[in-house]
Short mmCIF file of C-alpha atoms in Angstrom, two decimals:
data_model
loop_
_atom_site.label_atom_id
_atom_site.label_comp_id
_atom_site.label_asym_id
_atom_site.label_seq_id
_atom_site.Cartn_x
_atom_site.Cartn_y
_atom_site.Cartn_z
CA MET A 1 -29.87 28.77 10.54
CA ALA A 2 -28.54 32.12 10.92
CA LYS A 3 -27.81 33.88 13.99
CA ILE A 4 -30.86 35.62 15.49
CA LEU A 5 -29.21 38.89 17.07
CA PRO A 6 -30.99 41.69 19.25
CA GLU A 7 -30.93 45.08 18.43
CA LYS A 8 -27.37 46.58 18.71
CA SER A 9 -29.31 49.00 21.24
CA SER A 10 -30.66 46.26 23.31
CA ASN A 11 -28.84 47.46 26.06
CA ASN A 12 -28.10 43.73 27.51
CA VAL A 13 -25.22 44.44 30.28
CA ALA A 14 -23.62 40.65 31.54
CA VAL A 15 -21.28 39.70 33.89
CA VAL A 16 -19.35 37.12 34.00
CA THR A 17 -17.49 35.55 36.71
CA GLY A 18 -14.00 33.93 36.21
CA GLY A 19 -14.22 35.29 32.57
CA SER A 20 -10.34 36.35 32.14
CA GLY A 21 -9.82 32.40 30.26
CA GLY A 22 -10.89 29.28 29.93
CA LEU A 23 -14.82 28.85 29.50
CA GLY A 24 -15.52 32.10 31.32
CA PHE A 25 -13.49 33.88 28.63
CA GLN A 26 -15.51 32.18 25.51
CA LEU A 27 -18.74 32.82 26.98
CA ALA A 28 -17.34 36.91 27.20
CA LEU A 29 -16.65 36.48 23.41
CA SER A 30 -19.52 34.74 22.23
CA LEU A 31 -22.05 37.32 24.31
CA ALA A 32 -20.35 40.02 22.80
CA SER A 33 -21.08 38.95 19.34
CA TYR A 34 -24.88 39.29 20.53
CA TYR A 35 -23.37 42.79 21.20
CA VAL A 36 -23.99 42.29 25.19
CA THR A 37 -21.81 44.84 27.24
CA VAL A 38 -19.52 42.41 28.98
CA ILE A 39 -17.95 42.93 32.40
CA CYS A 40 -15.77 40.08 33.59
CA LEU A 41 -15.40 39.70 37.12
CA ASP A 42 -11.81 37.55 37.97
CA MET A 43 -8.75 37.39 40.31
CA PHE A 44 -6.36 37.46 37.17
CA ILE A 45 -6.71 40.44 34.59
CA PRO A 46 -5.49 39.48 30.97
CA VAL A 47 -2.18 41.10 29.78
CA ILE A 48 -4.70 41.75 26.64
CA GLN A 49 -7.68 43.51 27.11
CA ASN A 50 -9.02 45.35 23.75
CA TYR A 51 -11.71 43.18 22.79
CA GLU A 52 -14.82 45.13 21.71
CA ASN A 53 -17.69 45.48 24.57
CA ILE A 54 -15.47 43.40 27.00
CA ASN A 55 -14.45 44.71 30.29
CA PHE A 56 -12.35 43.13 32.71
CA TYR A 57 -12.21 43.95 36.42
CA LYS A 58 -10.28 42.02 39.51
CA CYS A 59 -12.64 40.86 42.07
CA ASP A 60 -13.12 38.42 45.19
CA ILE A 61 -16.64 36.96 44.17
CA SER A 62 -16.56 35.35 47.80
CA ASN A 63 -16.66 38.46 49.20
CA PHE A 64 -19.91 40.19 49.76
CA GLU A 65 -18.78 43.72 50.35
CA GLU A 66 -16.29 43.34 47.46
CA VAL A 67 -19.09 42.24 44.71
CA LYS A 68 -21.73 44.89 46.20
CA LYS A 69 -19.14 47.71 45.73
CA MET A 70 -18.23 46.73 42.11
CA LYS A 71 -22.15 46.35 41.33
CA GLN A 72 -22.68 49.90 42.15
CA CYS A 73 -19.33 50.94 39.94
CA ILE A 74 -20.84 48.55 36.96
CA ASN A 75 -24.06 50.35 37.22
CA GLN A 76 -22.39 53.60 37.26
CA ARG A 77 -20.25 52.71 34.32
CA TYR A 78 -22.15 50.46 32.18
CA GLY A 79 -25.95 50.60 33.29
CA THR A 80 -27.88 47.85 34.76
CA VAL A 81 -27.15 44.04 34.70
CA ASN A 82 -29.79 42.20 33.30
CA ILE A 83 -27.72 38.90 32.82
CA LEU A 84 -25.70 36.80 34.95
CA VAL A 85 -22.85 34.01 34.36
CA ASN A 86 -21.78 32.25 37.59
CA ASN A 87 -18.81 30.59 35.88
CA ALA A 88 -15.88 30.81 38.50
CA GLY A 89 -14.37 27.67 39.53
CA ILE A 90 -11.23 26.10 41.14
CA THR A 91 -10.59 22.26 41.83
CA GLU A 92 -8.75 19.91 44.70
CA ILE A 93 -7.07 17.08 43.07
CA SER A 94 -6.38 14.79 46.06
CA GLU A 95 -7.98 12.52 48.89
CA LEU A 96 -9.72 14.82 51.10
CA VAL A 97 -7.51 13.75 54.10
CA ASN A 98 -4.50 15.32 52.40
CA VAL A 99 -6.37 18.88 51.70
CA PRO A 100 -5.46 21.59 53.66
CA GLU A 101 -8.26 22.75 55.71
CA LEU A 102 -8.05 26.62 54.03
CA ARG A 103 -8.18 24.95 50.62
CA ILE A 104 -11.80 23.05 51.34
CA HIS A 105 -13.26 26.79 52.61
CA THR A 106 -11.49 28.44 49.39
CA VAL A 107 -12.90 25.36 46.70
CA LEU A 108 -16.79 25.97 48.55
CA GLN A 109 -16.18 29.81 48.73
CA VAL A 110 -15.47 30.31 44.85
CA ASN A 111 -17.43 27.25 43.52
CA LEU A 112 -20.96 27.86 45.91
CA ILE A 113 -20.74 30.51 47.65
CA GLY A 114 -19.73 33.06 45.49
CA PRO A 115 -22.77 32.28 42.88
CA CYS A 116 -24.84 32.66 45.83
CA ILE A 117 -23.70 36.29 46.84
CA THR A 118 -23.46 37.68 43.12
CA THR A 119 -27.05 36.16 42.44
CA GLN A 120 -28.26 37.79 45.75
CA ILE A 121 -26.99 41.04 44.63
CA PHE A 122 -27.70 41.48 41.27
CA LEU A 123 -30.98 39.49 41.38
CA ASN A 124 -33.42 42.51 41.94
CA ASP A 125 -31.66 44.52 38.33
CA ILE A 126 -31.98 41.03 36.84
CA LEU A 127 -35.89 40.78 37.84
CA GLN A 128 -36.85 44.45 37.04
CA SER A 129 -35.15 44.07 33.58
CA LYS A 130 -37.91 41.60 32.77
CA LYS A 131 -35.31 40.22 29.96
CA GLY A 132 -32.82 38.95 31.97
CA ALA A 133 -31.29 35.69 33.04
CA ILE A 134 -29.17 33.60 35.86
CA ILE A 135 -26.39 30.88 33.85
CA ASN A 136 -24.56 28.89 36.55
CA ILE A 137 -21.79 26.50 35.38
CA SER A 138 -22.07 23.62 37.23
CA SER A 139 -20.77 20.47 36.24
CA VAL A 140 -21.63 16.39 35.82
CA LEU A 141 -19.03 15.91 38.26
CA GLY A 142 -21.92 16.97 40.87
CA ILE A 143 -24.05 14.38 40.01
CA ILE A 144 -21.40 11.74 39.83
CA THR A 145 -18.26 12.65 41.53
CA PRO A 146 -14.62 10.61 41.31
CA ALA A 147 -12.45 9.82 43.53
CA ARG A 148 -10.04 12.60 45.01
CA LEU A 149 -12.33 15.29 43.65
CA THR A 150 -14.70 15.56 46.91
CA SER A 151 -14.96 19.49 47.65
CA TYR A 152 -14.87 20.09 43.90
CA GLY A 153 -17.86 17.74 43.34
CA ALA A 154 -19.53 18.50 47.04
CA SER A 155 -19.30 22.14 45.43
CA LYS A 156 -20.67 21.76 42.17
CA SER A 157 -23.67 19.54 44.03
CA GLY A 158 -24.75 22.62 45.72
CA LEU A 159 -24.42 24.84 42.88
CA ILE A 160 -26.54 22.74 40.99
CA CYS A 161 -29.01 22.61 44.31
CA PHE A 162 -29.15 26.02 44.77
CA HIS A 163 -30.16 26.81 41.13
CA ARG A 164 -32.89 24.55 41.24
CA CYS A 165 -34.05 26.15 44.24
CA LEU A 166 -34.21 29.43 42.89
CA GLU A 167 -36.02 28.09 40.00
CA ARG A 168 -38.33 26.69 41.80
CA ASN A 169 -39.20 30.26 43.75
CA LEU A 170 -39.42 32.05 40.36
CA ARG A 171 -41.94 29.51 39.01
CA ALA A 172 -43.74 29.93 42.24
CA ASN A 173 -43.88 33.54 42.03
CA LEU A 174 -47.39 34.62 41.00
CA GLU A 175 -46.26 37.73 39.88
CA LEU A 176 -43.49 36.66 37.83
CA GLN A 177 -45.79 34.37 36.02
CA ARG A 178 -48.69 36.85 35.26
CA SER A 179 -46.37 39.20 33.78
CA LYS A 180 -44.40 39.34 30.32
CA ASN A 181 -41.14 38.92 32.36
CA LYS A 182 -38.58 36.77 30.11
CA ILE A 183 -36.32 35.81 33.34
CA LYS A 184 -34.42 32.74 31.83
CA MET A 185 -32.45 29.92 33.76
CA ILE A 186 -30.16 28.01 32.23
CA LEU A 187 -27.84 25.12 34.39
CA VAL A 188 -25.06 24.35 32.65
CA CYS A 189 -23.59 20.89 33.67
CA PRO A 190 -21.07 19.82 31.20
CA GLY A 191 -18.29 17.09 31.33
CA LYS A 192 -14.40 17.32 31.18
CA ILE A 193 -13.87 20.80 29.06
CA GLN A 194 -10.64 21.38 27.59
CA THR A 195 -9.35 24.04 30.00
CA GLU A 196 -6.46 24.47 32.59
CA LEU A 197 -8.73 23.40 35.35
CA PHE A 198 -8.52 19.74 34.41
CA ILE A 199 -5.65 19.97 32.20
CA ASN A 200 -3.56 16.84 33.81
CA VAL A 201 -6.90 14.26 33.83
CA LYS A 202 -6.94 12.25 31.25
CA THR A 203 -10.16 11.42 30.16
CA PRO A 204 -10.46 7.58 30.45
CA SER A 205 -12.53 7.27 26.62
CA SER A 206 -12.44 10.16 24.14
CA LEU A 207 -14.89 7.85 22.12
CA ILE A 208 -17.99 7.61 25.03
CA ALA A 209 -16.78 11.04 27.32
CA PRO A 210 -14.84 13.14 24.39
CA ASP A 211 -13.62 16.57 25.89
CA ILE A 212 -15.42 19.51 25.30
CA ASP A 213 -14.21 22.37 23.24
CA PRO A 214 -15.04 25.65 25.49
CA LYS A 215 -15.88 27.59 22.18
CA LYS A 216 -18.36 25.03 21.20
CA LEU A 217 -20.12 24.69 24.75
CA ALA A 218 -20.10 28.55 24.78
CA ASN A 219 -21.66 29.60 22.01
CA GLN A 220 -24.40 26.74 22.50
CA VAL A 221 -25.34 28.41 26.13
CA VAL A 222 -25.48 31.73 24.57
CA LYS A 223 -27.47 30.52 21.52
CA THR A 224 -29.85 29.10 24.17
CA LEU A 225 -30.11 32.51 26.24
CA PHE A 226 -31.06 34.32 23.03
CA GLU A 227 -33.05 31.81 21.16
CA SER A 228 -34.86 29.35 22.98
CA PRO A 229 -37.80 29.97 23.85
CA LEU A 230 -37.85 28.06 27.11
CA PRO A 231 -37.30 29.92 30.20
CA PHE A 232 -36.06 27.32 32.09
CA VAL A 233 -33.11 24.94 30.29
CA THR A 234 -30.18 22.18 31.24
CA ILE A 235 -27.42 22.02 29.02
CA MET A 236 -25.68 18.99 29.33
CA MET A 237 -22.43 18.23 27.43
CA PRO A 238 -21.33 15.79 25.87
CA TYR A 239 -23.96 13.42 25.12
CA TYR A 240 -23.13 10.64 27.43
CA SER A 241 -24.00 13.30 30.37
CA ASN A 242 -27.92 13.37 29.63
CA LEU A 243 -27.26 9.73 30.65
CA ILE A 244 -25.84 10.68 34.34
CA PRO A 245 -29.08 11.33 36.08
CA THR A 246 -30.73 8.43 35.38
CA ILE A 247 -27.84 5.96 36.11
CA MET A 248 -27.86 8.10 39.61
CA LYS A 249 -30.89 6.22 40.23
CA LEU A 250 -29.56 2.46 40.41
CA ASN A 251 -28.36 0.87 43.35
CA THR A 252 -25.24 2.25 44.84
CA SER A 253 -23.27 -0.86 44.64
CA TYR A 254 -24.17 -0.56 40.48
CA ILE A 255 -23.07 3.05 40.35
CA HIS A 256 -19.69 2.12 42.46
CA ILE A 257 -19.31 -0.94 39.62
CA LEU A 258 -19.82 1.59 36.99
CA LYS A 259 -17.60 3.98 38.10
CA TYR A 260 -14.87 1.56 38.43
CA LEU A 261 -15.78 -0.06 35.16
CA SER A 262 -15.59 3.36 33.54
CA GLY A 263 -11.71 4.38 34.90
CA MET A 264 -13.33 7.66 36.39
CA ASN A 265 -11.72 6.79 39.53
CA ALA A 266 -8.20 6.39 37.90
CA ALA A 267 -8.69 9.47 36.15
CA THR A 268 -7.85 11.35 39.09
CA LYS A 269 -5.19 9.00 40.30
CA ASN A 270 -1.47 10.62 41.47
CA GLN A 271 -2.82 14.28 40.11
CA LYS A 272 -1.39 17.68 40.92
#
């Protein structure tokens, strides 16, 4: 099926956090292919920046005032943002007792507080656009977390909860339901992606739980954004991740046994 493209003058403006590399960069490329003006916010700016419709800015998304000033800059230069992709994320693979307090704060700030801040700042513009979207990139590890990823798992679990709470608020908004508002909310909970974030972690079974190609995932997310008729969507990849919510309904003892047999706890052992 041919890709359904919006008009080149559609005036879609997207903010992608953590867009300088990995999945975030692939999301930016995919959005740009749909004629979206993309603004990537990251702490690291790539050396090569000559990508059509993609712009890079240094920004600490966990700093409210910094994001607020960035919004003003974006509005003046590119127009009103109607698509927000909360993608930025960091991890810490270590026993919790060995993780410095500052590092715990940083993981939670970037992975959870950051998306809350960016959503709060851009939400009104997205709602007023009547054709916008909020996309949160969480992780299947926010549902079932292996050993030595406590702070990361907690942050991604919190992001899932944040997304669901905001989704319920939008569903309950009678004004939104009665209007022709086409706001979308997309939650993405992938397994291990082929990026730098978990480069030293080897997947226990490449057959059952293969690593995800970030380009393939990004294209699926953006395709869902523009082509799915559903306003609220959850994307889980690869296939096994769709089974996790059902597995989590089991008794805790069975979950522990399954985690042991799957090798997911061993996968993060002695990783830096």
